[in-house]
PDB file of C-alpha atoms in Angstrom:
ATOM      1  CA  MET F   2      -5.062 189.072 -67.430  1.00  0.00           C
ATOM      2  CA  VAL F   3      -2.083 188.097 -69.438  1.00  0.00           C
ATOM      3  CA  SER F   4      -2.492 189.319 -73.172  1.00  0.00           C
ATOM      4  CA  LYS F   5      -2.083 186.670 -75.892  1.00  0.00           C
ATOM      5  CA  GLU F   6       1.040 186.883 -77.984  1.00  0.00           C
ATOM      6  CA  VAL F   7       0.491 187.811 -81.531  1.00  0.00           C
ATOM      7  CA  ILE F   8       2.852 186.129 -83.989  1.00  0.00           C
ATOM      8  CA  LEU F   9       3.703 188.375 -87.095  1.00  0.00           C
ATOM      9  CA  THR F  10       5.924 188.266 -90.160  1.00  0.00           C
ATOM     10  CA  HIS F  11       7.600 191.509 -91.169  1.00  0.00           C
ATOM     11  CA  GLY F  12       4.993 191.989 -93.825  1.00  0.00           C
ATOM     12  CA  GLY F  13       2.185 191.314 -91.335  1.00  0.00           C
ATOM     13  CA  LEU F  14       3.514 193.780 -88.893  1.00  0.00           C
ATOM     14  CA  LEU F  15       3.777 196.588 -91.606  1.00  0.00           C
ATOM     15  CA  LYS F  16       0.163 195.805 -92.621  1.00  0.00           C
ATOM     16  CA  LEU F  17      -1.127 196.240 -89.145  1.00  0.00           C
ATOM     17  CA  GLU F  18       0.800 199.442 -88.622  1.00  0.00           C
ATOM     18  CA  LYS F  19      -0.467 200.940 -91.948  1.00  0.00           C
ATOM     19  CA  GLU F  20      -4.112 199.999 -91.035  1.00  0.00           C
ATOM     20  CA  LEU F  21      -3.717 201.525 -87.552  1.00  0.00           C
ATOM     21  CA  GLU F  22      -2.279 204.698 -89.037  1.00  0.00           C
ATOM     22  CA  GLN F  23      -5.099 204.890 -91.678  1.00  0.00           C
ATOM     23  CA  LEU F  24      -7.604 204.566 -88.980  1.00  0.00           C
ATOM     24  CA  LYS F  25      -6.185 207.179 -86.710  1.00  0.00           C
ATOM     25  CA  SER F  26      -5.190 209.760 -89.411  1.00  0.00           C
ATOM     26  CA  VAL F  27      -7.948 209.421 -91.999  1.00  0.00           C
ATOM     27  CA  LYS F  28     -10.933 207.452 -90.743  1.00  0.00           C
ATOM     28  CA  ARG F  29     -11.316 209.145 -87.337  1.00  0.00           C
ATOM     29  CA  LYS F  30     -11.533 212.554 -89.089  1.00  0.00           C
ATOM     30  CA  GLU F  31     -13.943 211.350 -91.797  1.00  0.00           C
ATOM     31  CA  VAL F  32     -16.388 210.088 -89.198  1.00  0.00           C
ATOM     32  CA  ALA F  33     -16.118 213.109 -86.879  1.00  0.00           C
ATOM     33  CA  SER F  34     -16.944 215.196 -89.852  1.00  0.00           C
ATOM     34  CA  ARG F  35     -19.997 213.027 -90.682  1.00  0.00           C
ATOM     35  CA  ILE F  36     -21.122 213.276 -87.092  1.00  0.00           C
ATOM     36  CA  LYS F  37     -20.827 217.009 -87.180  1.00  0.00           C
ATOM     37  CA  ILE F  38     -22.659 217.299 -90.416  1.00  0.00           C
ATOM     38  CA  ALA F  39     -25.509 214.995 -89.001  1.00  0.00           C
ATOM     39  CA  ILE F  40     -25.783 217.139 -85.911  1.00  0.00           C
ATOM     40  CA  ASP F  41     -25.982 220.246 -88.026  1.00  0.00           C
ATOM     41  CA  PHE F  42     -29.213 218.674 -89.691  1.00  0.00           C
ATOM     42  CA  GLY F  43     -30.950 219.201 -86.276  1.00  0.00           C
ATOM     43  CA  ASP F  44     -32.822 216.675 -84.197  1.00  0.00           C
ATOM     44  CA  ILE F  45     -30.464 213.704 -83.787  1.00  0.00           C
ATOM     45  CA  SER F  46     -33.065 211.445 -82.042  1.00  0.00           C
ATOM     46  CA  GLU F  47     -34.333 210.283 -85.414  1.00  0.00           C
ATOM     47  CA  ASN F  48     -31.467 211.000 -87.575  1.00  0.00           C
ATOM     48  CA  SER F  49     -30.054 207.780 -89.299  1.00  0.00           C
ATOM     49  CA  GLU F  50     -26.961 209.565 -90.660  1.00  0.00           C
ATOM     50  CA  TYR F  51     -25.990 210.470 -87.034  1.00  0.00           C
ATOM     51  CA  GLU F  52     -26.626 206.851 -85.822  1.00  0.00           C
ATOM     52  CA  ASP F  53     -24.660 205.315 -88.619  1.00  0.00           C
ATOM     53  CA  ALA F  54     -21.599 207.802 -88.047  1.00  0.00           C
ATOM     54  CA  LYS F  55     -21.740 207.005 -84.300  1.00  0.00           C
ATOM     55  CA  ASN F  56     -21.757 203.131 -84.941  1.00  0.00           C
ATOM     56  CA  GLU F  57     -18.757 203.544 -87.371  1.00  0.00           C
ATOM     57  CA  GLN F  58     -16.937 205.571 -84.894  1.00  0.00           C
ATOM     58  CA  ALA F  59     -17.525 203.022 -82.254  1.00  0.00           C
ATOM     59  CA  PHE F  60     -16.159 200.323 -84.747  1.00  0.00           C
ATOM     60  CA  ILE F  61     -13.132 202.392 -85.590  1.00  0.00           C
ATOM     61  CA  GLU F  62     -12.193 203.091 -82.007  1.00  0.00           C
ATOM     62  CA  GLY F  63     -12.566 199.334 -81.212  1.00  0.00           C
ATOM     63  CA  ARG F  64     -10.378 198.389 -84.073  1.00  0.00           C
ATOM     64  CA  ILE F  65      -7.673 200.944 -83.089  1.00  0.00           C
ATOM     65  CA  ILE F  66      -7.672 199.469 -79.619  1.00  0.00           C
ATOM     66  CA  THR F  67      -7.521 195.825 -80.893  1.00  0.00           C
ATOM     67  CA  LEU F  68      -4.601 196.805 -83.256  1.00  0.00           C
ATOM     68  CA  GLU F  69      -2.651 198.659 -80.678  1.00  0.00           C
ATOM     69  CA  LYS F  70      -3.084 195.716 -78.363  1.00  0.00           C
ATOM     70  CA  MET F  71      -1.908 193.282 -81.088  1.00  0.00           C
ATOM     71  CA  LEU F  72       1.078 195.456 -81.860  1.00  0.00           C
ATOM     72  CA  ARG F  73       2.074 195.702 -78.151  1.00  0.00           C
ATOM     73  CA  ASN F  74       1.999 191.867 -77.956  1.00  0.00           C
ATOM     74  CA  ALA F  75       3.659 191.216 -81.291  1.00  0.00           C
ATOM     75  CA  ILE F  76       6.220 188.578 -81.606  1.00  0.00           C
ATOM     76  CA  LEU F  77       8.120 189.170 -84.879  1.00  0.00           C
ATOM     77  CA  ILE F  78       9.153 186.058 -86.850  1.00  0.00           C
ATOM     78  CA  ASP F  79      12.862 186.469 -88.052  1.00  0.00           C
ATOM     79  CA  GLU F  80      12.534 185.103 -91.490  1.00  0.00           C
ATOM     80  CA  GLY F  81      16.249 184.388 -91.499  1.00  0.00           C
ATOM     81  CA  GLU F  82      15.880 181.946 -88.713  1.00  0.00           C
ATOM     82  CA  ILE F  83      13.089 179.966 -90.271  1.00  0.00           C
ATOM     83  CA  ASN F  84      14.050 176.318 -90.245  1.00  0.00           C
ATOM     84  CA  THR F  85      13.343 174.314 -93.389  1.00  0.00           C
ATOM     85  CA  ASP F  86      13.848 170.982 -91.667  1.00  0.00           C
ATOM     86  CA  ASN F  87      10.361 171.172 -89.902  1.00  0.00           C
ATOM     87  CA  VAL F  88       7.374 173.145 -90.501  1.00  0.00           C
ATOM     88  CA  SER F  89       7.173 176.356 -88.393  1.00  0.00           C
ATOM     89  CA  VAL F  90       5.528 179.686 -88.461  1.00  0.00           C
ATOM     90  CA  GLY F  91       6.770 181.536 -91.415  1.00  0.00           C
ATOM     91  CA  SER F  92       7.310 178.446 -93.555  1.00  0.00           C
ATOM     92  CA  THR F  93       5.709 177.933 -97.007  1.00  0.00           C
ATOM     93  CA  VAL F  94       4.752 174.384 -97.260  1.00  0.00           C
ATOM     94  CA  THR F  95       3.832 172.223-100.193  1.00  0.00           C
ATOM     95  CA  LEU F  96       1.082 169.563 -99.297  1.00  0.00           C
ATOM     96  CA  LYS F  97      -0.296 166.759-101.233  1.00  0.00           C
ATOM     97  CA  ASP F  98      -3.945 166.037-100.675  1.00  0.00           C
ATOM     98  CA  LEU F  99      -3.698 162.121-100.729  1.00  0.00           C
ATOM     99  CA  GLU F 100      -7.236 161.558-101.539  1.00  0.00           C
ATOM    100  CA  PHE F 101      -7.615 163.860-104.465  1.00  0.00           C
ATOM    101  CA  ASP F 102      -3.772 163.710-105.507  1.00  0.00           C
ATOM    102  CA  GLU F 103      -3.663 167.555-105.583  1.00  0.00           C
ATOM    103  CA  ASP F 104      -0.815 169.840-104.417  1.00  0.00           C
ATOM    104  CA  VAL F 105      -1.453 172.947-102.363  1.00  0.00           C
ATOM    105  CA  ASP F 106       1.017 175.601-101.051  1.00  0.00           C
ATOM    106  CA  TYR F 107       0.351 177.153 -97.592  1.00  0.00           C
ATOM    107  CA  THR F 108       2.230 179.786 -95.522  1.00  0.00           C
ATOM    108  CA  ILE F 109       1.964 179.293 -92.059  1.00  0.00           C
ATOM    109  CA  VAL F 110       1.315 182.566 -90.133  1.00  0.00           C
ATOM    110  CA  GLY F 111      -0.013 183.714 -86.839  1.00  0.00           C
ATOM    111  CA  THR F 112      -3.809 184.093 -86.542  1.00  0.00           C
ATOM    112  CA  ALA F 113      -3.643 187.912 -87.042  1.00  0.00           C
ATOM    113  CA  GLU F 114      -2.323 187.342 -90.570  1.00  0.00           C
ATOM    114  CA  ALA F 115      -4.355 184.353 -91.620  1.00  0.00           C
ATOM    115  CA  ASN F 116      -6.111 184.792 -94.928  1.00  0.00           C
ATOM    116  CA  PRO F 117      -7.243 181.521 -96.564  1.00  0.00           C
ATOM    117  CA  GLY F 118      -7.766 183.506 -99.869  1.00  0.00           C
ATOM    118  CA  GLU F 119      -4.101 184.039-100.003  1.00  0.00           C
ATOM    119  CA  ASN F 120      -3.156 180.628 -98.884  1.00  0.00           C
ATOM    120  CA  LYS F 121      -1.909 181.899 -95.425  1.00  0.00           C
ATOM    121  CA  ILE F 122      -3.245 179.662 -92.875  1.00  0.00           C
ATOM    122  CA  SER F 123      -2.975 180.123 -89.047  1.00  0.00           C
ATOM    123  CA  ASN F 124      -0.726 177.949 -86.819  1.00  0.00           C
ATOM    124  CA  GLU F 125      -3.706 177.433 -84.802  1.00  0.00           C
ATOM    125  CA  SER F 126      -5.986 176.242 -87.703  1.00  0.00           C
ATOM    126  CA  PRO F 127      -6.432 172.465 -87.970  1.00  0.00           C
ATOM    127  CA  VAL F 128      -4.024 171.988 -90.780  1.00  0.00           C
ATOM    128  CA  GLY F 129      -1.664 174.436 -89.274  1.00  0.00           C
ATOM    129  CA  LYS F 130      -1.712 172.567 -85.990  1.00  0.00           C
ATOM    130  CA  ALA F 131      -1.446 169.033 -87.694  1.00  0.00           C
ATOM    131  CA  ILE F 132       1.786 170.004 -89.852  1.00  0.00           C
ATOM    132  CA  LEU F 133       3.575 172.322 -87.246  1.00  0.00           C
ATOM    133  CA  GLY F 134       7.000 170.645 -86.280  1.00  0.00           C
ATOM    134  CA  LYS F 135       6.647 167.951 -88.941  1.00  0.00           C
ATOM    135  CA  PRO F 136       9.466 167.273 -91.501  1.00  0.00           C
ATOM    136  CA  VAL F 137       9.291 166.714 -95.280  1.00  0.00           C
ATOM    137  CA  GLY F 138       7.733 163.393 -96.018  1.00  0.00           C
ATOM    138  CA  SER F 139       5.422 163.269 -93.071  1.00  0.00           C
ATOM    139  CA  ILE F 140       1.874 162.106 -93.608  1.00  0.00           C
ATOM    140  CA  VAL F 141      -0.616 163.909 -91.270  1.00  0.00           C
ATOM    141  CA  GLU F 142      -4.330 163.428 -90.890  1.00  0.00           C
ATOM    142  CA  VAL F 143      -6.462 166.528 -90.271  1.00  0.00           C
ATOM    143  CA  SER F 144      -9.826 166.442 -88.799  1.00  0.00           C
ATOM    144  CA  VAL F 145     -12.127 169.110 -90.562  1.00  0.00           C
ATOM    145  CA  PRO F 146     -16.002 169.482 -90.510  1.00  0.00           C
ATOM    146  CA  ALA F 147     -16.291 167.394 -93.656  1.00  0.00           C
ATOM    147  CA  GLY F 148     -14.358 164.425 -92.114  1.00  0.00           C
ATOM    148  CA  ASN F 149     -10.625 163.683 -92.179  1.00  0.00           C
ATOM    149  CA  ILE F 150      -7.985 164.725 -94.885  1.00  0.00           C
ATOM    150  CA  LYS F 151      -4.668 163.049 -95.227  1.00  0.00           C
ATOM    151  CA  TYR F 152      -1.849 165.279 -96.319  1.00  0.00           C
ATOM    152  CA  GLN F 153       1.735 164.522 -97.219  1.00  0.00           C
ATOM    153  CA  ILE F 154       4.463 167.381 -96.650  1.00  0.00           C
ATOM    154  CA  LEU F 155       6.244 167.540 -99.886  1.00  0.00           C
ATOM    155  CA  SER F 156       8.445 170.606 -99.328  1.00  0.00           C
ATOM    156  CA  ILE F 157       9.169 173.274 -96.736  1.00  0.00           C
ATOM    157  CA  LYS F 158      10.606 176.668 -97.885  1.00  0.00           C
ATOM    158  CA  LYS F 159      11.276 180.026 -96.066  1.00  0.00           C
TER     159      LYS F 159
END
């Protein structure tokens, strides 16, 4: 099976590396200590502390595997090469919602960095797909669960 490429900005790469280091150096030790303490209580068959710690350990190990795989398959966006003629991954785009006459800024990132709360949307999201490759002035229609939204691309920045 071919692993999927993970598109990252430099900031996104640093964030994933920091999370991986935290999980390996701090969280693993904390959970191992919790498991040891729970075992010291005796019978682990009905020990909820032990079960909770084992579940957290499984989650942490799974996340470590996921992060390592993402970092192995990372494609780093060279922010110096971001083209401002057309929307691309790494672009910050100002869109005008033509129905509500409101402007919104989005930074287009890979799925691993997407965070709608920070206005970072994935290149694979409905809006991301609709605007990728489009120049300033383009009007795009995006199909979302609530219906269709029309946006005009007002600006493209690095």
